[in-house]
Amino acid sequence: MELANTSSPEGGPGAGVLAHLERLEAESRKKFEEPQGAESALGNKIRNLRSLRDKLRAEVNRRQAGVTSHKASVEPDQTFEVSEQEVLERKRENVKSILQAYRFTGLSGKLTSRGVCVSISTAFEGNLLDSYFVDLVIQKPLRIHHHSIPVFIPLEEIAAKYLQSNIQHFLFSLCEYLNAYSGRKYQADRLQSDFAAFLAGPLQRNSLCNLLSFTYKAEPSGQSFPFCARLLYKDITRTLPTDVTVTYQGTDALSTSWEEQRASHENLFCTKPLHQVFASFARREEKLDMNLLY
């Protein structure tokens, strides 16, 4: 059988076969490229969406950071204001509770627009004596607005130690100083008013009444030489002296009996209130008078 001539010149029957082959090749290439183009378009879309997502996420993070920063600048001040107010309210209620709980011990007071005014009533041996007040301003820090505490009571020292840290200790410590002062003053006043007959001269005392000196006779109606007493209260929260010196005037060398009496007086002044010591002298004198009568 004779084969067809495919290498015939251009324009012959072979030209149609070549054209047909070219069309098949073009169609095949087209079908192959279409899926690749679709895949490429989908990839671009995914990349665009991811880029948009990243931008949105960055924007959200930026705004959240701004809100957090704003809260950080505002909330601490608000928290501080609330916390400070709560602390002041607690201190106010604490002072009120202390005054209510210890109203029978000489502490009383009333709330004021600034804080609280505390009244301290002193007493000795069941006798009501002087009263003092301290007007406290409840703020941060606590401070004393006005007071009637004598200048020789170490109010500033007591406040520096306890006012900011322990209001109860501050009030109790102040009461201790004032009661001790009032007690010492009461004893000195009683000596001058009730036992003046025993004194051989004026009673000398300082404003705090923690140093007393006087000359006295144990037997006011007798002719014996007087004793000289010096009472020192180193601890000004006490009503009894810490140091007592009693000397005897009139002779250079004391007899044994007078020395025993002098030492006995020193011991009495150290252990008993001043007016009680002289009350015992008075009872002894009365007993001696009664013995003379019978």
Coordinates of C-alpha atoms in Angstrom, one line a residue:
M1 CA 0.0 0.0 0.0
E2 CA 1.4 3.4 -0.9
L3 CA 1.8 5.9 2.0
A4 CA 0.6 9.5 1.8
N5 CA 3.3 12.1 1.3
T6 CA 3.3 14.3 4.5
S7 CA 6.2 16.4 3.4
S8 CA 4.4 17.9 0.4
P9 CA 5.1 21.6 -0.4
E10 CA 3.2 24.4 1.5
G11 CA -0.4 24.7 0.3
G12 CA -0.6 20.9 -0.4
P13 CA -2.6 18.2 1.4
G14 CA 0.1 18.0 4.2
A15 CA -0.6 21.6 5.3
G16 CA -4.1 20.6 6.6
V17 CA -2.7 17.9 8.8
L18 CA -0.1 20.2 10.4
A19 CA -2.7 22.9 11.1
H20 CA -4.9 20.3 12.8
L21 CA -1.9 19.1 15.0
E22 CA -1.2 22.7 15.9
R23 CA -4.8 23.3 17.0
L24 CA -4.7 20.1 19.1
E25 CA -1.5 21.3 20.8
A26 CA -2.9 24.8 21.5
E27 CA -6.1 23.3 23.0
S28 CA -4.1 21.0 25.2
R29 CA -1.9 23.9 26.4
K30 CA -5.0 26.0 27.2
K31 CA -6.6 23.2 29.2
F32 CA -3.4 22.8 31.2
E33 CA -2.9 26.5 31.9
E34 CA -6.6 27.2 33.0
P35 CA -6.3 25.2 36.3
Q36 CA -3.0 26.9 37.1
G37 CA -4.5 30.3 36.5
A38 CA -7.4 29.5 38.8
E39 CA -5.1 28.2 41.5
S40 CA -2.9 31.3 41.2
A41 CA -6.0 33.6 41.6
L42 CA -7.1 31.7 44.7
G43 CA -3.7 32.0 46.2
N44 CA -3.7 35.8 45.6
K45 CA -7.1 36.0 47.3
I46 CA -5.9 34.1 50.3
R47 CA -2.8 36.3 50.6
N48 CA -4.9 39.4 50.5
L49 CA -7.3 38.1 53.2
R50 CA -4.3 37.2 55.4
S51 CA -2.9 40.7 54.9
L52 CA -6.2 42.2 55.8
R53 CA -6.5 40.0 58.9
D54 CA -3.0 41.0 60.1
K55 CA -3.9 44.7 59.7
L56 CA -7.1 44.3 61.6
R57 CA -5.4 42.4 64.4
A58 CA -2.7 45.1 64.6
E59 CA -5.4 47.8 64.9
V60 CA -7.2 45.9 67.6
N61 CA -4.0 45.4 69.6
R62 CA -3.2 49.1 69.2
R63 CA -6.6 50.2 70.5
Q64 CA -6.5 47.7 73.4
A65 CA -3.1 49.0 74.4
G66 CA -4.5 52.6 74.4
V67 CA -7.4 51.6 76.6
T68 CA -5.0 49.8 79.1
S69 CA -2.7 52.7 79.2
H70 CA -5.7 55.0 80.0
K71 CA -6.9 52.8 82.8
A72 CA -3.4 52.6 84.2
S73 CA -3.3 56.5 84.4
V74 CA -6.7 56.9 85.9
E75 CA -7.5 53.9 88.1
P76 CA -4.5 54.2 90.5
D77 CA -5.6 57.7 91.5
Q78 CA -9.2 56.6 91.9
T79 CA -8.1 53.6 93.9
F80 CA -5.8 55.8 96.1
E81 CA -8.6 58.2 96.8
V82 CA -11.1 55.5 97.7
S83 CA -8.5 53.7 99.8
E84 CA -7.4 56.8 101.7
Q85 CA -11.0 57.7 102.4
E86 CA -11.7 54.2 103.7
V87 CA -8.6 54.5 106.0
L88 CA -9.8 57.8 107.4
E89 CA -13.3 56.5 108.0
R90 CA -11.8 53.5 109.8
K91 CA -9.7 55.7 112.0
R92 CA -12.7 57.8 112.8
E93 CA -14.8 54.8 113.8
N94 CA -11.8 53.4 115.7
V95 CA -11.6 56.6 117.8
K96 CA -15.3 56.5 118.4
S97 CA -15.1 52.8 119.5
I98 CA -12.3 53.6 121.9
L99 CA -14.2 56.5 123.5
Q100 CA -17.3 54.3 123.9
A101 CA -15.4 51.4 125.4
Y102 CA -13.3 53.5 127.8
R103 CA -15.8 56.2 128.8
F104 CA -15.7 55.0 132.4
T105 CA -11.9 55.4 132.6
G106 CA -11.9 59.2 132.1
L107 CA -12.0 59.2 128.3
S108 CA -14.9 60.7 126.4
G109 CA -15.5 62.8 123.3
K110 CA -17.7 63.8 120.5
L111 CA -17.4 63.8 116.7
T112 CA -16.8 67.1 115.0
S113 CA -16.8 68.3 111.4
R114 CA -13.0 67.9 111.4
G115 CA -12.7 64.7 113.4
V116 CA -13.2 64.1 117.1
C117 CA -12.7 66.2 120.3
V118 CA -11.4 63.9 123.1
S119 CA -11.9 64.9 126.8
I120 CA -9.6 63.4 129.4
S121 CA -10.8 63.5 133.0
T122 CA -8.1 62.8 135.7
A123 CA -8.6 61.3 139.1
F124 CA -6.7 60.2 142.1
E125 CA -7.8 57.9 144.9
G126 CA -11.4 58.2 143.6
N127 CA -11.3 62.0 143.5
L128 CA -12.2 63.6 140.2
L129 CA -9.6 66.2 139.4
D130 CA -8.9 68.4 136.3
S131 CA -10.1 67.7 132.8
Y132 CA -8.3 68.4 129.5
F133 CA -9.2 68.1 125.8
V134 CA -7.5 67.3 122.5
D135 CA -9.2 68.2 119.3
L136 CA -8.0 65.8 116.6
V137 CA -8.4 66.3 112.8
I138 CA -9.0 63.0 111.1
Q139 CA -7.1 63.3 107.9
K140 CA -3.8 61.9 106.5
P141 CA -1.7 62.4 108.5
L142 CA -3.7 62.8 111.7
R143 CA -3.0 66.1 113.5
I144 CA -3.9 67.9 116.6
H145 CA -5.9 71.1 115.9
H146 CA -6.2 72.4 119.4
H147 CA -5.7 71.2 123.0
S148 CA -5.6 72.3 126.7
I149 CA -2.7 70.0 127.7
P150 CA -0.2 71.7 130.0
V151 CA 3.0 72.8 128.3
F152 CA 5.2 70.6 130.6
I153 CA 3.4 67.4 129.5
P154 CA 5.4 66.0 126.5
L155 CA 2.4 66.0 124.1
E156 CA 4.6 66.4 121.0
E157 CA 6.8 63.5 122.0
I158 CA 3.8 61.2 122.7
A159 CA 2.1 62.3 119.4
A160 CA 5.3 61.6 117.4
K161 CA 5.5 58.1 118.8
Y162 CA 1.9 56.9 118.6
L163 CA -0.6 59.3 116.9
Q164 CA -0.1 58.0 113.4
S165 CA 0.4 54.3 114.2
N166 CA -1.8 53.6 117.2
I167 CA -4.4 56.2 118.3
Q168 CA -5.5 54.1 121.3
H169 CA -1.9 54.0 122.6
F170 CA -1.6 57.7 122.1
L171 CA -4.7 58.4 124.2
F172 CA -3.8 56.0 126.9
S173 CA -0.2 57.3 127.1
L174 CA -1.6 60.9 127.4
C175 CA -4.0 59.8 130.1
E176 CA -1.1 58.2 132.0
Y177 CA 0.9 61.4 132.0
L178 CA -2.0 63.6 132.9
N179 CA -3.3 61.4 135.7
A180 CA 0.2 61.1 137.2
Y181 CA 0.6 64.9 137.1
S182 CA -2.8 65.5 138.6
G183 CA -2.1 62.9 141.3
R184 CA 1.2 64.5 142.3
K185 CA -0.4 68.0 142.4
Y186 CA -3.3 66.6 144.5
Q187 CA -0.9 65.3 147.1
A188 CA 1.0 68.5 147.3
D189 CA -2.2 70.5 147.6
R190 CA -3.5 68.2 150.3
L191 CA -0.2 68.6 152.2
Q192 CA -0.5 72.4 152.1
S193 CA -4.2 72.6 152.9
D194 CA -4.7 69.7 155.4
F195 CA -1.3 69.3 157.1
A196 CA 0.1 72.9 157.2
A197 CA 0.6 72.5 160.9
F198 CA 3.4 69.9 160.2
L199 CA 5.3 72.2 157.8
A200 CA 8.1 74.4 159.2
G201 CA 8.3 76.4 156.0
P202 CA 6.7 76.7 152.6
L203 CA 6.3 73.8 150.3
Q204 CA 8.5 74.2 147.2
R205 CA 7.5 72.5 143.9
N206 CA 7.9 73.0 140.2
S207 CA 5.1 73.3 137.7
L208 CA 5.2 69.5 136.9
C209 CA 5.1 68.7 140.6
N210 CA 7.9 66.1 140.0
L211 CA 10.2 67.8 142.4
L212 CA 9.1 68.7 146.0
S213 CA 11.1 70.0 148.9
F214 CA 9.8 71.0 152.3
T215 CA 10.7 71.1 156.0
Y216 CA 8.5 69.4 158.5
K217 CA 8.1 68.1 162.0
A218 CA 6.8 64.6 162.7
E219 CA 5.2 66.0 165.9
P220 CA 3.8 69.5 165.2
S221 CA 3.2 70.2 168.9
G222 CA 6.7 69.0 170.0
Q223 CA 9.9 71.0 170.3
S224 CA 12.0 68.6 168.1
F225 CA 14.1 69.9 165.3
P226 CA 12.5 69.5 161.9
F227 CA 13.3 67.1 159.0
C228 CA 14.1 68.3 155.5
A229 CA 12.6 66.2 152.7
R230 CA 13.4 66.2 149.0
L231 CA 11.1 64.1 146.7
L232 CA 12.1 63.5 143.1
Y233 CA 9.8 61.8 140.5
K234 CA 12.1 60.9 137.7
D235 CA 9.3 58.9 136.0
I236 CA 6.6 61.5 135.5
T237 CA 4.0 58.8 134.8
R238 CA 4.2 57.8 138.4
T239 CA 2.5 59.3 141.5
L240 CA 5.2 58.1 143.9
P241 CA 8.7 59.4 144.0
T242 CA 11.7 57.5 142.6
D243 CA 14.2 59.2 144.8
V244 CA 13.7 60.4 148.4
T245 CA 16.1 62.2 150.7
V246 CA 15.3 63.1 154.3
T247 CA 17.8 64.9 156.5
Y248 CA 17.6 66.0 160.1
Q249 CA 18.3 69.6 161.1
G250 CA 19.8 70.7 164.3
T251 CA 22.5 68.3 165.2
D252 CA 25.6 67.0 163.6
A253 CA 25.4 63.5 164.9
L254 CA 22.0 61.9 165.1
S255 CA 21.1 59.4 167.8
T256 CA 20.1 55.9 166.8
S257 CA 16.4 56.6 167.4
W258 CA 16.4 59.7 165.2
E259 CA 18.3 57.9 162.5
E260 CA 15.7 55.1 162.6
Q261 CA 12.9 57.7 162.4
R262 CA 14.6 59.4 159.4
A263 CA 15.0 56.2 157.5
S264 CA 11.4 55.2 158.3
H265 CA 10.2 58.5 156.9
E266 CA 12.2 57.9 153.7
N267 CA 10.5 54.5 153.3
L268 CA 7.0 56.0 153.9
F269 CA 7.5 58.7 151.3
C270 CA 8.6 56.1 148.8
T271 CA 5.6 53.8 149.3
K272 CA 2.7 56.0 150.3
P273 CA 1.1 59.1 148.8
L274 CA 2.3 62.3 150.5
H275 CA -0.9 63.2 152.3
Q276 CA -1.3 59.7 153.6
V277 CA 2.2 59.9 155.2
F278 CA 1.2 63.0 157.1
A279 CA -2.1 61.5 158.0
S280 CA -0.2 58.7 159.7
F281 CA 1.8 61.4 161.6
A282 CA -1.4 63.0 162.7
R283 CA -2.9 59.7 163.9
R284 CA 0.3 59.1 165.9
E285 CA 0.1 62.5 167.4
E286 CA -3.6 62.0 168.3
K287 CA -2.8 58.6 169.9
L288 CA 0.1 60.2 171.9
D289 CA -2.3 62.9 173.2
M290 CA -4.9 60.3 174.2
N291 CA -2.3 58.4 176.1
L292 CA -1.2 61.6 178.0
L293 CA -4.8 62.2 179.0
Y294 CA -5.2 58.8 180.5

